[in-house]
Coordinates of C-alpha atoms and ligand atoms in Angstrom, one line a residue:
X1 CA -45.7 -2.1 18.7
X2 CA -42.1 -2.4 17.9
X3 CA -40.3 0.7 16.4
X4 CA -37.4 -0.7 14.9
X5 CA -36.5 0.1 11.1
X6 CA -34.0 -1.3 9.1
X7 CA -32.5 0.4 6.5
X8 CA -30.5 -1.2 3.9
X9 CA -27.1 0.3 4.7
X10 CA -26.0 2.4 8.2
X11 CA -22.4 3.6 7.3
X12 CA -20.3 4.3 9.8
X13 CA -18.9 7.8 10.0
X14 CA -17.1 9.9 12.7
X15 CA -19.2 12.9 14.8
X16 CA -18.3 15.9 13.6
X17 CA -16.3 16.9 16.7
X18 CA -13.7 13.8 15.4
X19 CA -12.6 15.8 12.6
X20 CA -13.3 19.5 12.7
X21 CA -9.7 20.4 13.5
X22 CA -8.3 18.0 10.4
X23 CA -11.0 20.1 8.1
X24 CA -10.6 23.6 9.5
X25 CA -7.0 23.2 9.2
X26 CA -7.9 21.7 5.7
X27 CA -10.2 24.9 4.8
X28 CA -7.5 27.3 6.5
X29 CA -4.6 26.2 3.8
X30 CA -7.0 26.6 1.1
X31 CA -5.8 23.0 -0.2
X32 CA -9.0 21.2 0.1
X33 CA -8.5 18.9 -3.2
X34 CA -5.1 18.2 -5.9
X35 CA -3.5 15.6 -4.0
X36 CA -3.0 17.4 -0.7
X37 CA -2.1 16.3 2.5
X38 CA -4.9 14.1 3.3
X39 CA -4.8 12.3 0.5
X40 CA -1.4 12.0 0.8
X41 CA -1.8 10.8 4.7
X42 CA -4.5 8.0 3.4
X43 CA -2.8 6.6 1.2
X44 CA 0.3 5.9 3.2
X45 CA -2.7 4.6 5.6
X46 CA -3.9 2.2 3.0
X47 CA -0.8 1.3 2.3
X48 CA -0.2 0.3 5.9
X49 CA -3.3 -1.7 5.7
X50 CA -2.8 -3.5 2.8
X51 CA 0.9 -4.1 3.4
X52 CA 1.1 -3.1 -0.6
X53 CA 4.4 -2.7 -2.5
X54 CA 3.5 1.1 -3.7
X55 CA 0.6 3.4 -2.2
X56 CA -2.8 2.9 -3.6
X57 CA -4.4 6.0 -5.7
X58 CA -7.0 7.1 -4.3
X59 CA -10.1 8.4 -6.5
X60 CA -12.9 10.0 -6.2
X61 CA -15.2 6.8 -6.7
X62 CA -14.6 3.3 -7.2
X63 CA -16.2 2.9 -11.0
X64 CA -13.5 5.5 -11.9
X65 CA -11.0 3.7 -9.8
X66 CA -11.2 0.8 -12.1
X67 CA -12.0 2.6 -15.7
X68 CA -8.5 4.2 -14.8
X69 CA -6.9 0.7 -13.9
X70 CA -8.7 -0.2 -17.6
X71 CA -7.0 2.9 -19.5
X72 CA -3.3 2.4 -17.9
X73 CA -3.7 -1.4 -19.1
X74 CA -4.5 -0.5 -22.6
X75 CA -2.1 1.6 -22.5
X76 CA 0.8 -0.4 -21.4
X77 CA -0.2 -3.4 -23.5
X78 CA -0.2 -0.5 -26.0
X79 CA -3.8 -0.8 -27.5
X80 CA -4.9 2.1 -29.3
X81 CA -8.5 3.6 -27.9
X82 CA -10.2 3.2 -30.9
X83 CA -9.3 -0.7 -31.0
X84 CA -11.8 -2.7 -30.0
X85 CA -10.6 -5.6 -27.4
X86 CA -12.7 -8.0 -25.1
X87 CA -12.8 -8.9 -21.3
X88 CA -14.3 -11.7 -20.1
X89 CA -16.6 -10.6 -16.9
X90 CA -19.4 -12.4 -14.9
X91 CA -22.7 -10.5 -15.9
X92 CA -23.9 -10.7 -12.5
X93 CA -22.5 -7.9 -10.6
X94 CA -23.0 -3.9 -10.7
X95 CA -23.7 -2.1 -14.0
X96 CA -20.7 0.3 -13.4
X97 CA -18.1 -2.2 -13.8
X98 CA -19.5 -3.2 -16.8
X99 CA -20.3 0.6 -18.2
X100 CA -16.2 1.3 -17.6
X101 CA -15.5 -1.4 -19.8
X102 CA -17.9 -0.2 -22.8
X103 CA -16.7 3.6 -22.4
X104 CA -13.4 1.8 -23.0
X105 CA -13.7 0.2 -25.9
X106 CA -13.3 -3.5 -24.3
X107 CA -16.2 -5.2 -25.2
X108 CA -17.9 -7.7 -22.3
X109 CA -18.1 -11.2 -22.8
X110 CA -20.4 -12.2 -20.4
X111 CA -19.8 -15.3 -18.4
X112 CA -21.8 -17.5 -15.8
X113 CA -21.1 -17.4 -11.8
X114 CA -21.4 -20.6 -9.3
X115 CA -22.8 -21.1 -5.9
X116 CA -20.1 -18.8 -4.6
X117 CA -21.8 -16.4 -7.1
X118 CA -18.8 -15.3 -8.4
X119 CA -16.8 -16.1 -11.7
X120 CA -17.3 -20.0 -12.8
X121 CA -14.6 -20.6 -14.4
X122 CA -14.6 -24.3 -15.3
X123 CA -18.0 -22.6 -17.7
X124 CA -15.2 -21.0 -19.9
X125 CA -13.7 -22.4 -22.6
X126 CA -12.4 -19.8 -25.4
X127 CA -11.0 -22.3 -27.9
X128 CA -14.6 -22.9 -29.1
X129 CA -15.3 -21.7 -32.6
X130 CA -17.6 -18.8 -31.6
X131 CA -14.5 -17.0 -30.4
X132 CA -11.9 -18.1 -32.7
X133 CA -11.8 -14.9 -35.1
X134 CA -11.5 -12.5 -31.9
X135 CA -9.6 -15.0 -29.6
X136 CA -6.3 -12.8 -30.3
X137 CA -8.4 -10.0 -29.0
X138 CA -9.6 -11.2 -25.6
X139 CA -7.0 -9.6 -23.0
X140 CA -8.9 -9.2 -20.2
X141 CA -10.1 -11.5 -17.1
X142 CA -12.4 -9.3 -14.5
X143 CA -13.0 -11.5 -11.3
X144 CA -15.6 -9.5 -8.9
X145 CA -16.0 -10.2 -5.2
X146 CA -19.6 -9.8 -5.2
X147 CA -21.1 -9.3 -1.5
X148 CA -17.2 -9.7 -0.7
X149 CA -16.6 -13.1 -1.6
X150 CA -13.2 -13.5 -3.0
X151 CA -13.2 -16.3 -5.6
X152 CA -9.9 -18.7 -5.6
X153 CA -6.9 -16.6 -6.7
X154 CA -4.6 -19.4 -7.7
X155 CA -7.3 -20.5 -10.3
X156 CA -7.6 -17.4 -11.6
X157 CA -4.0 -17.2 -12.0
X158 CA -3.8 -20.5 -13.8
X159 CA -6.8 -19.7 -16.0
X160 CA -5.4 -16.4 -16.6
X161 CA -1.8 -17.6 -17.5
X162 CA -3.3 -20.9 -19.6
X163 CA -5.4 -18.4 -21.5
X164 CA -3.0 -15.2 -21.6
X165 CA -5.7 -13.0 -20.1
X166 CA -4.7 -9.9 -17.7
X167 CA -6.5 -10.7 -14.5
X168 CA -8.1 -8.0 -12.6
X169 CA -10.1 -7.9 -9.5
X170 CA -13.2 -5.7 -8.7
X171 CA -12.6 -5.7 -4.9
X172 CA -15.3 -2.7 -4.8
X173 CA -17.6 -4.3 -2.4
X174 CA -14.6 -6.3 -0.3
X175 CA -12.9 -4.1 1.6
X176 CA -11.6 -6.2 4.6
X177 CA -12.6 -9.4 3.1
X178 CA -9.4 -11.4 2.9
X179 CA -7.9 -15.0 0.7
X180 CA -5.9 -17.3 3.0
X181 CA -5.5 -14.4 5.3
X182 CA -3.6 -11.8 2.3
X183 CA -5.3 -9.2 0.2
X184 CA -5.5 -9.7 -3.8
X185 CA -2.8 -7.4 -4.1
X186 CA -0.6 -9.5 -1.8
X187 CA -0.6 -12.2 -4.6
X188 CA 0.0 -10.0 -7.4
X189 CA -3.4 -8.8 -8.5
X190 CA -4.4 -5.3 -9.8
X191 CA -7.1 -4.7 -7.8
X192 CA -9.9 -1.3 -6.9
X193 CA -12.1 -0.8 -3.8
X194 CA -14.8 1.5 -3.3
X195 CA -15.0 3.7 -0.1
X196 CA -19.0 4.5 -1.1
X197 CA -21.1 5.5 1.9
X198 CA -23.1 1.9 1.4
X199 CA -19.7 0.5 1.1
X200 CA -18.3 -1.1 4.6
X201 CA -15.3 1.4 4.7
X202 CA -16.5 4.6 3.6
X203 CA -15.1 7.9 2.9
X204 CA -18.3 8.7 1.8
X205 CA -17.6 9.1 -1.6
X206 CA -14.3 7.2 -2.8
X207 CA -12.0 4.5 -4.3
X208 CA -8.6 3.4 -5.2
X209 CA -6.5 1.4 -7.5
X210 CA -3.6 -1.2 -6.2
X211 CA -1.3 -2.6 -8.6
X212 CA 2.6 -3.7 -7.8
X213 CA 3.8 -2.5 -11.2
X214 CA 4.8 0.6 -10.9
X215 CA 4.2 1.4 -14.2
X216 CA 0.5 1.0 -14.0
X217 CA 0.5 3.0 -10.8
X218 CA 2.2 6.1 -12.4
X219 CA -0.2 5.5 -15.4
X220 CA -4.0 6.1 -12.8
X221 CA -2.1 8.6 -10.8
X222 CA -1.5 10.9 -14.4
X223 CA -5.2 9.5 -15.7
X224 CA -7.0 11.1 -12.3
X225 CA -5.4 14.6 -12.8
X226 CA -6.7 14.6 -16.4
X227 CA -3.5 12.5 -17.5
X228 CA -0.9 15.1 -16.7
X229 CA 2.4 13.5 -15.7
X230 CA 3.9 17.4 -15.3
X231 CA 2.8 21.1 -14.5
X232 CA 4.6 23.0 -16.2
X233 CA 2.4 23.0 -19.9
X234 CA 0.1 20.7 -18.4
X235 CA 1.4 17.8 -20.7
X236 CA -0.1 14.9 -20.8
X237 CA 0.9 11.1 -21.1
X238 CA -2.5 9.8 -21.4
X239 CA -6.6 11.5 -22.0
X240 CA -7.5 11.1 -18.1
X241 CA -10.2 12.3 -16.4
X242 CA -10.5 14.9 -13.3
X243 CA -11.1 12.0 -10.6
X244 CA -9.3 13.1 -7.5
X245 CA -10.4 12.5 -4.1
X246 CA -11.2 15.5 -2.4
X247 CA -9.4 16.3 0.8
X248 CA -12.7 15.9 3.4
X249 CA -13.1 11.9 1.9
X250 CA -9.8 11.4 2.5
X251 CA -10.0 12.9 6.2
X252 CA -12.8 11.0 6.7
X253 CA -11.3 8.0 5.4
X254 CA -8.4 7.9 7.5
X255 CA -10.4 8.4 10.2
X256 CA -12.1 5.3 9.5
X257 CA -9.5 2.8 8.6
X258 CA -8.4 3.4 12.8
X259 CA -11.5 1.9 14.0
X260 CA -12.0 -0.5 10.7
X261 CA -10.8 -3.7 12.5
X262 CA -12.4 -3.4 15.8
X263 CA -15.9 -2.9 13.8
X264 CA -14.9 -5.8 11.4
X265 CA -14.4 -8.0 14.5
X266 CA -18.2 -7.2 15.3
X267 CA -19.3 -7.7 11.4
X268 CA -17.7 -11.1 11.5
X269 CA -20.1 -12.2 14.9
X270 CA -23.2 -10.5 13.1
X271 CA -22.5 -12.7 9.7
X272 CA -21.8 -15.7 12.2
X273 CA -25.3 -15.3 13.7
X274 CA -26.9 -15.1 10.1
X275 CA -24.8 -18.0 9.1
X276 CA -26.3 -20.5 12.1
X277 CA -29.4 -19.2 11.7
X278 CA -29.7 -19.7 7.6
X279 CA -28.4 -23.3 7.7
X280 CA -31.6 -24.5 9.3
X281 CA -33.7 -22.9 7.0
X282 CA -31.1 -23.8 3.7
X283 CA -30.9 -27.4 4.6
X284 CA -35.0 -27.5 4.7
X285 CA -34.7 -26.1 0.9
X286 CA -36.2 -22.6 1.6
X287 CA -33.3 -20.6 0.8
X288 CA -29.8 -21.0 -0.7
X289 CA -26.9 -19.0 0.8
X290 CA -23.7 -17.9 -0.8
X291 CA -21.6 -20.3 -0.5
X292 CA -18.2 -18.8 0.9
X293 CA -14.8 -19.7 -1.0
X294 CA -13.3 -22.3 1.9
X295 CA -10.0 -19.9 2.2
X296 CA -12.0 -16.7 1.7
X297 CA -13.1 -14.6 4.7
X298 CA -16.0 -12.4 3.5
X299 CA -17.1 -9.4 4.6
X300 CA -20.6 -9.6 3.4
X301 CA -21.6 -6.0 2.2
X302 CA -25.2 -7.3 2.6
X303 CA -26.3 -10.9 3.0
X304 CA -27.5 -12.1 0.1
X305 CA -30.2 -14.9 0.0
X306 CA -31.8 -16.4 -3.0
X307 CA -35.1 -17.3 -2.1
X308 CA -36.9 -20.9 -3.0
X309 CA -40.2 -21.1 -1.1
X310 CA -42.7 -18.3 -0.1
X311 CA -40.8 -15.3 -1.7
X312 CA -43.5 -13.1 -2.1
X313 CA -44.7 -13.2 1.3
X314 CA -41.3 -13.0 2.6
X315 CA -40.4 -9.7 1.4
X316 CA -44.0 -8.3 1.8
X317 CA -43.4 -9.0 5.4
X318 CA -40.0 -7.7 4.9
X319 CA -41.7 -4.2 3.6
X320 CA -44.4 -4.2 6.4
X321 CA -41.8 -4.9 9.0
X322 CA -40.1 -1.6 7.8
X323 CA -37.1 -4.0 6.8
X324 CA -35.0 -2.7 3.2
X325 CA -33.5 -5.2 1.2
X326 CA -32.0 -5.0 -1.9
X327 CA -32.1 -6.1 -5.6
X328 CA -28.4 -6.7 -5.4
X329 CA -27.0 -7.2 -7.8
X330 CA -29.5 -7.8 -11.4
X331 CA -27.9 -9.3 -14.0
X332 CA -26.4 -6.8 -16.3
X333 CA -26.9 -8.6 -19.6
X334 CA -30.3 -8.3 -19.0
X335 CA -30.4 -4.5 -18.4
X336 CA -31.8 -2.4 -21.4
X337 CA -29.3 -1.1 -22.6
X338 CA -27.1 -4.4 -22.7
X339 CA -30.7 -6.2 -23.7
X340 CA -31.4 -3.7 -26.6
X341 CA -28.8 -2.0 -28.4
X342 CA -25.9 -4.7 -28.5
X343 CA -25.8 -8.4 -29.0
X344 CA -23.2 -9.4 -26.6
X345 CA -21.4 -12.6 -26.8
X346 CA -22.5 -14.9 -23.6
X347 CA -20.7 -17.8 -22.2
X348 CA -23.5 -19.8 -20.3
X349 CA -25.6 -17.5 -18.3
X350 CA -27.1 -21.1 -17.0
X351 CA -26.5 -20.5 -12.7
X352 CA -26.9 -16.5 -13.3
X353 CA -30.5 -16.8 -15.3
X354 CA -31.6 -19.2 -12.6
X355 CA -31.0 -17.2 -9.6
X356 CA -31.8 -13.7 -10.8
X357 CA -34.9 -13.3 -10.3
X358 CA -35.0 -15.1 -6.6
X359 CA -31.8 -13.6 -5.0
X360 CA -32.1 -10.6 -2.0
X361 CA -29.7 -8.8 -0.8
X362 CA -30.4 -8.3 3.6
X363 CA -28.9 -5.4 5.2
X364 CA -25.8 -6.3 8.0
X365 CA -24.3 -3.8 9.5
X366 CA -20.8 -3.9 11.5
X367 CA -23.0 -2.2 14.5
X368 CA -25.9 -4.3 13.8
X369 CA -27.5 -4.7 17.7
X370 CA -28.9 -8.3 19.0
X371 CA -32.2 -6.8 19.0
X372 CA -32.1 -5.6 15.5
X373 CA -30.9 -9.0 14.3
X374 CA -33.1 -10.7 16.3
X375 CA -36.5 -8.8 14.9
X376 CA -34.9 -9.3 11.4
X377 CA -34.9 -12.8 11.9
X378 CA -38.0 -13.4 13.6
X379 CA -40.1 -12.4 10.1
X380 CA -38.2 -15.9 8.8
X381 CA -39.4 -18.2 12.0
X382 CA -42.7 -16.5 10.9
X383 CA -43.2 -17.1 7.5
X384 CA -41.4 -20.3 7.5
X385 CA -42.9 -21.6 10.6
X386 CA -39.7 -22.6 13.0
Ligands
PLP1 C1 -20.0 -0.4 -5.3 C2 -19.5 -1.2 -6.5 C3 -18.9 -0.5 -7.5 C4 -18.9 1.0 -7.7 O1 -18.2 1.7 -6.7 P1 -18.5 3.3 -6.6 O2 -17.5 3.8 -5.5 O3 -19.9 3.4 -6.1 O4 -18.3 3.9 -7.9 C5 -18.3 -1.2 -8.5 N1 -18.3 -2.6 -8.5 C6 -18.9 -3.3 -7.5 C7 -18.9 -4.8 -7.5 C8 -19.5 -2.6 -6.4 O5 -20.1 -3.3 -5.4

């Protein structure tokens, strides 16, 4: 009888020993949050790592990583809170994304993803009538990296510019995953990750906003301390939110980024061993696999699979193997609350509605052992008879 469970996530995080003097020193001064020296010391790391014009902000979780990036937009392009304007966003990917945008007053238009199961762009056309009375109104373009997969930047950046949209990326999921070997932020795009614990570079709790205007960098660094841009009355340039990162996640997190490319050197053999073994089973028609943007390297946070052919037995032997996977993501348009109290405008949800209800997220972790692969991908030669 084997033994082996897989859980959906195993986050990689340092033994206590690795860090106890960084915290007890961190206790000691009695400056364990309000952008102290850890914080400080991680973002100068991130910086480092993303070879970025300014330090990313770091927050206290990616969603409010990105409602911030929202807030400092709408207030640079000067739109009043209460004005309602539109972003045009894939509805397949996490709720959150999608919640930051409603608690700002953007309104989603939802819009259909490809093979790559991201954005689908050559789907969007806004000079139809249906959006000709708000068309003025649409300022937004959200491009998300789902399972990591950058989608092409210079399209975005021509579809943006032809349409007059602000592009921003929801690199939550992507942390590592890279376009023609350079980050988003490299070529210009605003851009948040999340350090979550399921997330592939965790501070256990975490995120950050990039941006190379500086503008919109002082902006989420006033929004995360409430929206104070000075001590001294506590005055405030914007109505922030208290969404600093405390000092232990950011300890943690620079203790993470050292190892981060030796471990994503082993992810990228593990998704190389999925990859041969899926293309046998994808050619025969009983599966399709993401299919990877050609100058993307992806990270995979998971390995998603959209199942043609024996799904229910699949994931039954998936449960009774004690193997997780994961409804990752669900389409967000139909979520209740998106289903029920709001008609949302859609731009053909054609690709998304037809692959919702078959697609599985597999667990893959950056120390995923040959044996634990192996057992994983035994249940496939089982079920599917190879
Ligand atoms: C994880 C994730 C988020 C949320 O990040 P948190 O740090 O958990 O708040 C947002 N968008 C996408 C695409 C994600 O995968």
């Amino acid at each position: 009888m084997s033994k082996i469970k897989i859980n959906i996530v195993r986050p990689i995080l340092p033994d206590i020993k690795d860090i106890k003097d960084d915290f007890s020193d961190c206790l000691k001064s009695g400056i364990v949050t309000n952008n102290g020296i850890n914080v400080k010391k991680f973002e100068k790391n991130l910086k480092l790592h993303f070879n970025s014009k300014y330090n990313p902000v770091t927050f206290c979780n990616g969603q409010l990583a990105f409602y911030a990036l929202l807030q400092a937009w709408k207030y640079k392009l000067k739109i009043k809170n209460f004005e309602k304007v539109y972003a045009i966003i894939p509805s397949f990917t996490w709720s959150g994304t999608i919640n930051s945008l409603i608690l700002s007053n953007i309104e989603p238009i939802f819009c259909d993803i490809n093979d790559t199961l991201t954005a689908d762009l050559e789907s969007i056309d806004l000079n139809v009538k249906k959006f000709r009375k708000i068309r003025k109104k649409i300022k937004f373009f959200i491009s998300i990296s789902n399972y990591g997969n950058i989608p092409d930047l210079k399209k975005i950046k021509s579809f943006c510019k032809e349409n007059k949209l602000i592009p921003l990326v929801d690199s939550a999921a992507a942390f590592g995953s890279t376009f023609k070997e350079k980050y988003p932020i490299n070529y210009g795009f605003d851009e948040i990750y999340s350090f979550h614990a399921t997330k592939i570079m965790t501070s256990m709790e975490g995120g950050c906003v990039l941006s190379n205007n500086k503008k919109i960098i002082d902006l989420v660094r006033y929004f995360r301390d409430f929206g104070q841009f000075e001590k001294k009355i506590g005055n405030i340039k914007l109505p922030g939110l208290n969404a600093k990162m405390q000092e232990i996640s950011a300890i943690i997190g620079s203790y993470n980024l050292k190892s981060f490319e030796k471990n994503f050197k082993s992810r990228l053999k593990i998704i190389k061993s999925y990859q041969n073994f899926f293309k046998y089973y994808s050619n025969r028609k009983f599966l399709i696999e993401m299919k990877v943007n050609p100058n993307t390297t992806c990270n995979y946070l998971y390995y998603p699979i959209i199942i043609l052919k024996k799904s229910n037995l699949l994931k039954k032997n998936l449960t009774k193997s004690n193997v997780s996977f994961r409804k990752y993501y669900s389409a967000v348009h139909t979520l209740d609350y998106y289903k029920k109290n709001t008609n949302f405008k859609k731009i053909s949800l054609k690709y998304t509605n037809l692959i919702r209800k078959k697609i599985i997220a597999l667990p893959l972790f950056s120390d995923m052992e040959k044996k634990e692969l192996n057992y994983l991908l035994k249940i496939f030669k089982k079920i599917y008879k190879k």
